[in-house]
Amino acid sequence: MNRVAYLPFFERCWLPGIQALKLQWIELFEYGVDVTEENLPIILDELNQLKNWTAIKLNEADKEYLFENVNPLTEELPLLFSVKMLLLSLDEMVLVTSQSKLQLYLNC
């Protein structure tokens, strides 16, 4: 299983970037968001914006941790819509998907 973010790391490292960049979709990961194939490109774009912000703003250890966990997410999210039903516990992040919808939320 892949880990995306523990809640304290999300709050400490993701949220400042989300707020600085005024990102709308990935901010919802904390509470849960349904993702359709149509809005997936927006979410992937926001994740890439966050990665670019991270490269400038975070220390090396936090940057490396975020990249190790976000890079697989950006590569694998598009593939998940082809899976009939999949539930992944990503430590504190959970993905649930069917062919039409993906749910992302922190499992606090």
mmCIF file of N, CA and C in Angstrom:
data_model
loop_
_atom_site.group_PDB
_atom_site.id
_atom_site.type_symbol
_atom_site.label_atom_id
_atom_site.label_comp_id
_atom_site.label_asym_id
_atom_site.label_seq_id
_atom_site.Cartn_x
_atom_site.Cartn_y
_atom_site.Cartn_z
ATOM 1 N N MET A 1 0.834 -1.180 0.000
ATOM 2 C CA MET A 1 0.000 0.000 0.000
ATOM 3 C C MET A 1 0.877 1.242 0.000
ATOM 4 N N ASN A 2 0.413 2.256 -0.692
ATOM 5 C CA ASN A 2 1.125 3.519 -0.749
ATOM 6 C C ASN A 2 0.555 4.490 0.269
ATOM 7 N N ARG A 3 1.426 5.196 0.913
ATOM 8 C CA ARG A 3 1.013 6.231 1.857
ATOM 9 C C ARG A 3 1.016 7.562 1.114
ATOM 10 N N VAL A 4 -0.043 8.343 1.254
ATOM 11 C CA VAL A 4 -0.102 9.652 0.620
ATOM 12 C C VAL A 4 0.226 10.732 1.633
ATOM 13 N N ALA A 5 -0.453 10.735 2.778
ATOM 14 C CA ALA A 5 -0.171 11.757 3.791
ATOM 15 C C ALA A 5 -0.779 11.371 5.124
ATOM 16 N N TYR A 6 -0.016 11.550 6.176
ATOM 17 C CA TYR A 6 -0.570 11.507 7.514
ATOM 18 C C TYR A 6 -1.195 12.870 7.769
ATOM 19 N N LEU A 7 -2.236 12.918 8.572
ATOM 20 C CA LEU A 7 -2.936 14.171 8.828
ATOM 21 C C LEU A 7 -1.998 15.282 9.315
ATOM 22 N N PRO A 8 -1.100 15.028 10.278
ATOM 23 C CA PRO A 8 -0.213 16.125 10.711
ATOM 24 C C PRO A 8 0.676 16.650 9.564
ATOM 25 N N PHE A 9 1.156 15.754 8.710
ATOM 26 C CA PHE A 9 1.970 16.187 7.571
ATOM 27 C C PHE A 9 1.115 16.958 6.570
ATOM 28 N N PHE A 10 -0.098 16.496 6.338
ATOM 29 C CA PHE A 10 -1.014 17.197 5.448
ATOM 30 C C PHE A 10 -1.239 18.620 5.951
ATOM 31 N N GLU A 11 -1.502 18.747 7.239
ATOM 32 C CA GLU A 11 -1.760 20.069 7.809
ATOM 33 C C GLU A 11 -0.516 20.953 7.798
ATOM 34 N N ARG A 12 0.646 20.374 8.053
ATOM 35 C CA ARG A 12 1.886 21.151 8.147
ATOM 36 C C ARG A 12 2.487 21.487 6.791
ATOM 37 N N CYS A 13 2.383 20.564 5.827
ATOM 38 C CA CYS A 13 3.079 20.751 4.555
ATOM 39 C C CYS A 13 2.157 20.954 3.354
ATOM 40 N N TRP A 14 1.053 20.257 3.310
ATOM 41 C CA TRP A 14 0.134 20.413 2.182
ATOM 42 C C TRP A 14 -0.672 21.703 2.300
ATOM 43 N N LEU A 15 -1.314 21.929 3.456
ATOM 44 C CA LEU A 15 -2.236 23.050 3.591
ATOM 45 C C LEU A 15 -1.615 24.413 3.324
ATOM 46 N N PRO A 16 -0.393 24.696 3.796
ATOM 47 C CA PRO A 16 0.178 26.009 3.463
ATOM 48 C C PRO A 16 0.310 26.224 1.948
ATOM 49 N N GLY A 17 0.706 25.196 1.222
ATOM 50 C CA GLY A 17 0.800 25.297 -0.232
ATOM 51 C C GLY A 17 -0.562 25.426 -0.883
ATOM 52 N N ILE A 18 -1.514 24.658 -0.400
ATOM 53 C CA ILE A 18 -2.883 24.714 -0.920
ATOM 54 C C ILE A 18 -3.446 26.118 -0.741
ATOM 55 N N GLN A 19 -3.227 26.689 0.440
ATOM 56 C CA GLN A 19 -3.742 28.029 0.718
ATOM 57 C C GLN A 19 -3.003 29.089 -0.085
ATOM 58 N N ALA A 20 -1.681 28.976 -0.181
ATOM 59 C CA ALA A 20 -0.898 29.958 -0.928
ATOM 60 C C ALA A 20 -1.271 29.959 -2.407
ATOM 61 N N LEU A 21 -1.538 28.779 -2.941
ATOM 62 C CA LEU A 21 -1.871 28.646 -4.366
ATOM 63 C C LEU A 21 -3.374 28.739 -4.640
ATOM 64 N N LYS A 22 -4.159 28.823 -3.554
ATOM 65 C CA LYS A 22 -5.625 28.882 -3.671
ATOM 66 C C LYS A 22 -6.185 27.687 -4.451
ATOM 67 N N LEU A 23 -5.670 26.514 -4.101
ATOM 68 C CA LEU A 23 -6.125 25.287 -4.738
ATOM 69 C C LEU A 23 -7.451 24.864 -4.118
ATOM 70 N N GLN A 24 -8.363 24.407 -4.939
ATOM 71 C CA GLN A 24 -9.700 24.089 -4.450
ATOM 72 C C GLN A 24 -9.950 22.603 -4.254
ATOM 73 N N TRP A 25 -9.459 21.773 -5.148
ATOM 74 C CA TRP A 25 -9.794 20.352 -5.098
ATOM 75 C C TRP A 25 -8.997 19.584 -4.058
ATOM 76 N N ILE A 26 -7.676 19.741 -4.054
ATOM 77 C CA ILE A 26 -6.909 18.903 -3.124
ATOM 78 C C ILE A 26 -7.073 19.341 -1.679
ATOM 79 N N GLU A 27 -7.563 20.563 -1.458
ATOM 80 C CA GLU A 27 -7.900 20.972 -0.100
ATOM 81 C C GLU A 27 -9.001 20.074 0.469
ATOM 82 N N LEU A 28 -9.853 19.580 -0.409
ATOM 83 C CA LEU A 28 -10.968 18.735 0.013
ATOM 84 C C LEU A 28 -10.532 17.337 0.437
ATOM 85 N N PHE A 29 -9.290 16.942 0.163
ATOM 86 C CA PHE A 29 -8.807 15.622 0.573
ATOM 87 C C PHE A 29 -8.948 15.440 2.081
ATOM 88 N N GLU A 30 -8.798 16.525 2.820
ATOM 89 C CA GLU A 30 -8.854 16.442 4.274
ATOM 90 C C GLU A 30 -10.224 15.971 4.751
ATOM 91 N N TYR A 31 -11.286 16.349 4.046
ATOM 92 C CA TYR A 31 -12.643 16.029 4.469
ATOM 93 C C TYR A 31 -13.309 14.978 3.600
ATOM 94 N N GLY A 32 -12.773 14.768 2.419
ATOM 95 C CA GLY A 32 -13.321 13.803 1.494
ATOM 96 C C GLY A 32 -13.854 14.490 0.256
ATOM 97 N N VAL A 33 -13.570 13.908 -0.878
ATOM 98 C CA VAL A 33 -14.011 14.476 -2.144
ATOM 99 C C VAL A 33 -14.292 13.342 -3.116
ATOM 100 N N ASP A 34 -15.392 13.469 -3.839
ATOM 101 C CA ASP A 34 -15.687 12.543 -4.925
ATOM 102 C C ASP A 34 -15.043 13.098 -6.186
ATOM 103 N N VAL A 35 -14.307 12.266 -6.858
ATOM 104 C CA VAL A 35 -13.605 12.673 -8.073
ATOM 105 C C VAL A 35 -14.187 11.898 -9.239
ATOM 106 N N THR A 36 -14.552 12.621 -10.281
ATOM 107 C CA THR A 36 -14.985 11.963 -11.500
ATOM 108 C C THR A 36 -13.856 12.040 -12.511
ATOM 109 N N GLU A 37 -13.980 11.253 -13.523
ATOM 110 C CA GLU A 37 -12.958 11.257 -14.563
ATOM 111 C C GLU A 37 -12.846 12.635 -15.213
ATOM 112 N N GLU A 38 -13.950 13.375 -15.251
ATOM 113 C CA GLU A 38 -13.953 14.696 -15.868
ATOM 114 C C GLU A 38 -13.149 15.722 -15.068
ATOM 115 N N ASN A 39 -13.170 15.634 -13.717
ATOM 116 C CA ASN A 39 -12.413 16.614 -12.944
ATOM 117 C C ASN A 39 -11.026 16.123 -12.538
ATOM 118 N N LEU A 40 -10.674 14.935 -12.952
ATOM 119 C CA LEU A 40 -9.348 14.396 -12.663
ATOM 120 C C LEU A 40 -8.224 15.287 -13.202
ATOM 121 N N PRO A 41 -8.305 15.827 -14.428
ATOM 122 C CA PRO A 41 -7.220 16.695 -14.906
ATOM 123 C C PRO A 41 -6.983 17.917 -14.019
ATOM 124 N N ILE A 42 -8.043 18.471 -13.448
ATOM 125 C CA ILE A 42 -7.896 19.626 -12.557
ATOM 126 C C ILE A 42 -7.146 19.214 -11.292
ATOM 127 N N ILE A 43 -7.495 18.058 -10.744
ATOM 128 C CA ILE A 43 -6.836 17.577 -9.530
ATOM 129 C C ILE A 43 -5.366 17.275 -9.803
ATOM 130 N N LEU A 44 -5.084 16.645 -10.926
ATOM 131 C CA LEU A 44 -3.689 16.361 -11.274
ATOM 132 C C LEU A 44 -2.905 17.659 -11.452
ATOM 133 N N ASP A 45 -3.534 18.663 -12.060
ATOM 134 C CA ASP A 45 -2.879 19.959 -12.209
ATOM 135 C C ASP A 45 -2.595 20.584 -10.846
ATOM 136 N N GLU A 46 -3.555 20.509 -9.939
ATOM 137 C CA GLU A 46 -3.345 21.055 -8.599
ATOM 138 C C GLU A 46 -2.235 20.315 -7.858
ATOM 139 N N LEU A 47 -2.179 19.004 -7.999
ATOM 140 C CA LEU A 47 -1.091 18.241 -7.371
ATOM 141 C C LEU A 47 0.253 18.669 -7.932
ATOM 142 N N ASN A 48 0.327 18.910 -9.230
ATOM 143 C CA ASN A 48 1.576 19.375 -9.837
ATOM 144 C C ASN A 48 1.933 20.786 -9.375
ATOM 145 N N GLN A 49 0.936 21.656 -9.215
ATOM 146 C CA GLN A 49 1.194 22.988 -8.673
ATOM 147 C C GLN A 49 1.752 22.891 -7.258
ATOM 148 N N LEU A 50 1.168 21.998 -6.457
ATOM 149 C CA LEU A 50 1.642 21.807 -5.088
ATOM 150 C C LEU A 50 3.079 21.293 -5.084
ATOM 151 N N LYS A 51 3.391 20.359 -5.975
ATOM 152 C CA LYS A 51 4.764 19.842 -6.063
ATOM 153 C C LYS A 51 5.741 20.966 -6.418
ATOM 154 N N ASN A 52 5.366 21.840 -7.342
ATOM 155 C CA ASN A 52 6.233 22.957 -7.719
ATOM 156 C C ASN A 52 6.429 23.918 -6.545
ATOM 157 N N TRP A 53 5.372 24.193 -5.804
ATOM 158 C CA TRP A 53 5.457 25.049 -4.623
ATOM 159 C C TRP A 53 6.364 24.400 -3.573
ATOM 160 N N THR A 54 6.176 23.097 -3.391
ATOM 161 C CA THR A 54 6.958 22.335 -2.423
ATOM 162 C C THR A 54 8.450 22.415 -2.725
ATOM 163 N N ALA A 55 8.789 22.328 -3.997
ATOM 164 C CA ALA A 55 10.204 22.355 -4.406
ATOM 165 C C ALA A 55 10.898 23.637 -3.967
ATOM 166 N N ILE A 56 10.124 24.702 -3.831
ATOM 167 C CA ILE A 56 10.691 26.004 -3.449
ATOM 168 C C ILE A 56 10.583 26.251 -1.954
ATOM 169 N N LYS A 57 9.482 25.846 -1.343
ATOM 170 C CA LYS A 57 9.150 26.280 0.018
ATOM 171 C C LYS A 57 9.499 25.312 1.140
ATOM 172 N N LEU A 58 9.535 24.017 0.878
ATOM 173 C CA LEU A 58 9.736 23.056 1.968
ATOM 174 C C LEU A 58 11.205 22.667 2.115
ATOM 175 N N ASN A 59 11.550 22.210 3.317
ATOM 176 C CA ASN A 59 12.910 21.705 3.519
ATOM 177 C C ASN A 59 13.078 20.389 2.767
ATOM 178 N N GLU A 60 14.304 19.947 2.635
ATOM 179 C CA GLU A 60 14.613 18.769 1.810
ATOM 180 C C GLU A 60 13.881 17.512 2.269
ATOM 181 N N ALA A 61 13.838 17.279 3.566
ATOM 182 C CA ALA A 61 13.197 16.060 4.075
ATOM 183 C C ALA A 61 11.701 16.066 3.775
ATOM 184 N N ASP A 62 11.038 17.188 4.035
ATOM 185 C CA ASP A 62 9.604 17.271 3.767
ATOM 186 C C ASP A 62 9.314 17.210 2.270
ATOM 187 N N LYS A 63 10.153 17.868 1.489
ATOM 188 C CA LYS A 63 9.988 17.845 0.035
ATOM 189 C C LYS A 63 10.116 16.417 -0.493
ATOM 190 N N GLU A 64 11.129 15.713 -0.035
ATOM 191 C CA GLU A 64 11.350 14.336 -0.474
ATOM 192 C C GLU A 64 10.174 13.438 -0.081
ATOM 193 N N TYR A 65 9.687 13.596 1.143
ATOM 194 C CA TYR A 65 8.556 12.794 1.620
ATOM 195 C C TYR A 65 7.313 13.061 0.782
ATOM 196 N N LEU A 66 7.026 14.327 0.518
ATOM 197 C CA LEU A 66 5.856 14.658 -0.282
ATOM 198 C C LEU A 66 5.982 14.089 -1.684
ATOM 199 N N PHE A 67 7.139 14.267 -2.307
ATOM 200 C CA PHE A 67 7.336 13.756 -3.676
ATOM 201 C C PHE A 67 7.220 12.235 -3.729
ATOM 202 N N GLU A 68 7.777 11.538 -2.736
ATOM 203 C CA GLU A 68 7.713 10.074 -2.713
ATOM 204 C C GLU A 68 6.273 9.565 -2.663
ATOM 205 N N ASN A 69 5.395 10.364 -2.109
ATOM 206 C CA ASN A 69 4.011 9.941 -1.950
ATOM 207 C C ASN A 69 3.060 10.533 -2.984
ATOM 208 N N VAL A 70 3.357 11.723 -3.476
ATOM 209 C CA VAL A 70 2.479 12.351 -4.464
ATOM 210 C C VAL A 70 2.792 11.863 -5.874
ATOM 211 N N ASN A 71 4.046 11.618 -6.183
ATOM 212 C CA ASN A 71 4.393 11.164 -7.540
ATOM 213 C C ASN A 71 3.650 9.891 -7.936
ATOM 214 N N PRO A 72 3.629 8.855 -7.091
ATOM 215 C CA PRO A 72 2.840 7.667 -7.466
ATOM 216 C C PRO A 72 1.351 7.970 -7.591
ATOM 217 N N LEU A 73 0.857 8.878 -6.760
ATOM 218 C CA LEU A 73 -0.558 9.246 -6.832
ATOM 219 C C LEU A 73 -0.883 9.873 -8.185
ATOM 220 N N THR A 74 -0.049 10.788 -8.648
ATOM 221 C CA THR A 74 -0.314 11.436 -9.936
ATOM 222 C C THR A 74 -0.183 10.462 -11.098
ATOM 223 N N GLU A 75 0.632 9.437 -10.936
ATOM 224 C CA GLU A 75 0.786 8.431 -11.990
ATOM 225 C C GLU A 75 -0.361 7.414 -11.978
ATOM 226 N N GLU A 76 -0.853 7.080 -10.790
ATOM 227 C CA GLU A 76 -1.822 6.000 -10.656
ATOM 228 C C GLU A 76 -3.276 6.448 -10.684
ATOM 229 N N LEU A 77 -3.566 7.699 -10.318
ATOM 230 C CA LEU A 77 -4.960 8.145 -10.311
ATOM 231 C C LEU A 77 -5.663 7.925 -11.644
ATOM 232 N N PRO A 78 -5.062 8.287 -12.775
ATOM 233 C CA PRO A 78 -5.764 8.062 -14.043
ATOM 234 C C PRO A 78 -6.081 6.583 -14.308
ATOM 235 N N LEU A 79 -5.258 5.700 -13.793
ATOM 236 C CA LEU A 79 -5.465 4.271 -14.026
ATOM 237 C C LEU A 79 -6.601 3.696 -13.183
ATOM 238 N N LEU A 80 -6.906 4.351 -12.078
ATOM 239 C CA LEU A 80 -7.894 3.799 -11.153
ATOM 240 C C LEU A 80 -9.298 3.755 -11.728
ATOM 241 N N PHE A 81 -9.599 4.619 -12.690
ATOM 242 C CA PHE A 81 -10.942 4.618 -13.254
ATOM 243 C C PHE A 81 -11.197 3.391 -14.124
ATOM 244 N N SER A 82 -10.161 2.687 -14.478
ATOM 245 C CA SER A 82 -10.352 1.481 -15.271
ATOM 246 C C SER A 82 -10.582 0.246 -14.394
ATOM 247 N N VAL A 83 -10.441 0.410 -13.089
ATOM 248 C CA VAL A 83 -10.652 -0.687 -12.148
ATOM 249 C C VAL A 83 -12.118 -0.698 -11.738
ATOM 250 N N LYS A 84 -12.725 -1.884 -11.710
ATOM 251 C CA LYS A 84 -14.155 -1.966 -11.388
ATOM 252 C C LYS A 84 -14.443 -1.507 -9.959
ATOM 253 N N MET A 85 -13.699 -1.997 -8.991
ATOM 254 C CA MET A 85 -13.872 -1.559 -7.603
ATOM 255 C C MET A 85 -12.564 -1.775 -6.877
ATOM 256 N N LEU A 86 -12.095 -0.758 -6.187
ATOM 257 C CA LEU A 86 -10.817 -0.837 -5.509
ATOM 258 C C LEU A 86 -10.876 -0.002 -4.247
ATOM 259 N N LEU A 87 -10.421 -0.546 -3.146
ATOM 260 C CA LEU A 87 -10.323 0.192 -1.898
ATOM 261 C C LEU A 87 -8.890 0.071 -1.419
ATOM 262 N N LEU A 88 -8.217 1.205 -1.313
ATOM 263 C CA LEU A 88 -6.837 1.222 -0.845
ATOM 264 C C LEU A 88 -6.764 2.022 0.433
ATOM 265 N N SER A 89 -6.204 1.460 1.463
ATOM 266 C CA SER A 89 -5.930 2.242 2.654
ATOM 267 C C SER A 89 -4.517 2.769 2.509
ATOM 268 N N LEU A 90 -4.397 4.062 2.423
ATOM 269 C CA LEU A 90 -3.091 4.688 2.245
ATOM 270 C C LEU A 90 -2.695 5.300 3.573
ATOM 271 N N ASP A 91 -2.556 4.461 4.568
ATOM 272 C CA ASP A 91 -2.372 4.847 5.950
ATOM 273 C C ASP A 91 -3.501 5.782 6.341
ATOM 274 N N GLU A 92 -3.266 7.092 6.312
ATOM 275 C CA GLU A 92 -4.316 8.014 6.719
ATOM 276 C C GLU A 92 -5.138 8.503 5.541
ATOM 277 N N MET A 93 -4.742 8.174 4.326
ATOM 278 C CA MET A 93 -5.509 8.576 3.139
ATOM 279 C C MET A 93 -6.138 7.330 2.561
ATOM 280 N N VAL A 94 -7.389 7.406 2.208
ATOM 281 C CA VAL A 94 -8.101 6.260 1.668
ATOM 282 C C VAL A 94 -8.636 6.614 0.296
ATOM 283 N N LEU A 95 -8.479 5.690 -0.639
ATOM 284 C CA LEU A 95 -9.031 5.848 -1.980
ATOM 285 C C LEU A 95 -10.079 4.775 -2.189
ATOM 286 N N VAL A 96 -11.229 5.162 -2.655
ATOM 287 C CA VAL A 96 -12.268 4.222 -3.039
ATOM 288 C C VAL A 96 -12.670 4.592 -4.454
ATOM 289 N N THR A 97 -12.687 3.626 -5.344
ATOM 290 C CA THR A 97 -13.022 3.970 -6.721
ATOM 291 C C THR A 97 -13.911 2.919 -7.363
ATOM 292 N N SER A 98 -14.715 3.379 -8.271
ATOM 293 C CA SER A 98 -15.436 2.528 -9.202
ATOM 294 C C SER A 98 -15.122 3.089 -10.577
ATOM 295 N N GLN A 99 -15.751 2.587 -11.612
ATOM 296 C CA GLN A 99 -15.431 3.097 -12.938
ATOM 297 C C GLN A 99 -15.871 4.534 -13.117
ATOM 298 N N SER A 100 -16.825 5.008 -12.371
ATOM 299 C CA SER A 100 -17.355 6.345 -12.608
ATOM 300 C C SER A 100 -16.913 7.385 -11.586
ATOM 301 N N LYS A 101 -16.463 6.970 -10.413
ATOM 302 C CA LYS A 101 -16.195 7.940 -9.364
ATOM 303 C C LYS A 101 -15.063 7.454 -8.469
ATOM 304 N N LEU A 102 -14.273 8.382 -7.981
ATOM 305 C CA LEU A 102 -13.190 8.109 -7.059
ATOM 306 C C LEU A 102 -13.417 8.972 -5.836
ATOM 307 N N GLN A 103 -13.294 8.402 -4.645
ATOM 308 C CA GLN A 103 -13.415 9.176 -3.429
ATOM 309 C C GLN A 103 -12.051 9.251 -2.766
ATOM 310 N N LEU A 104 -11.635 10.458 -2.423
ATOM 311 C CA LEU A 104 -10.391 10.675 -1.710
ATOM 312 C C LEU A 104 -10.720 11.330 -0.378
ATOM 313 N N TYR A 105 -10.196 10.785 0.707
ATOM 314 C CA TYR A 105 -10.415 11.427 1.995
ATOM 315 C C TYR A 105 -9.348 10.945 2.964
ATOM 316 N N LEU A 106 -9.079 11.784 3.960
ATOM 317 C CA LEU A 106 -8.196 11.410 5.051
ATOM 318 C C LEU A 106 -8.988 10.577 6.025
ATOM 319 N N ASN A 107 -8.432 9.476 6.447
ATOM 320 C CA ASN A 107 -9.084 8.593 7.397
ATOM 321 C C ASN A 107 -8.521 8.901 8.773
ATOM 322 N N CYS A 108 -9.124 9.863 9.448
ATOM 323 C CA CYS A 108 -8.561 10.342 10.722
ATOM 324 C C CYS A 108 -9.068 9.491 11.837
#
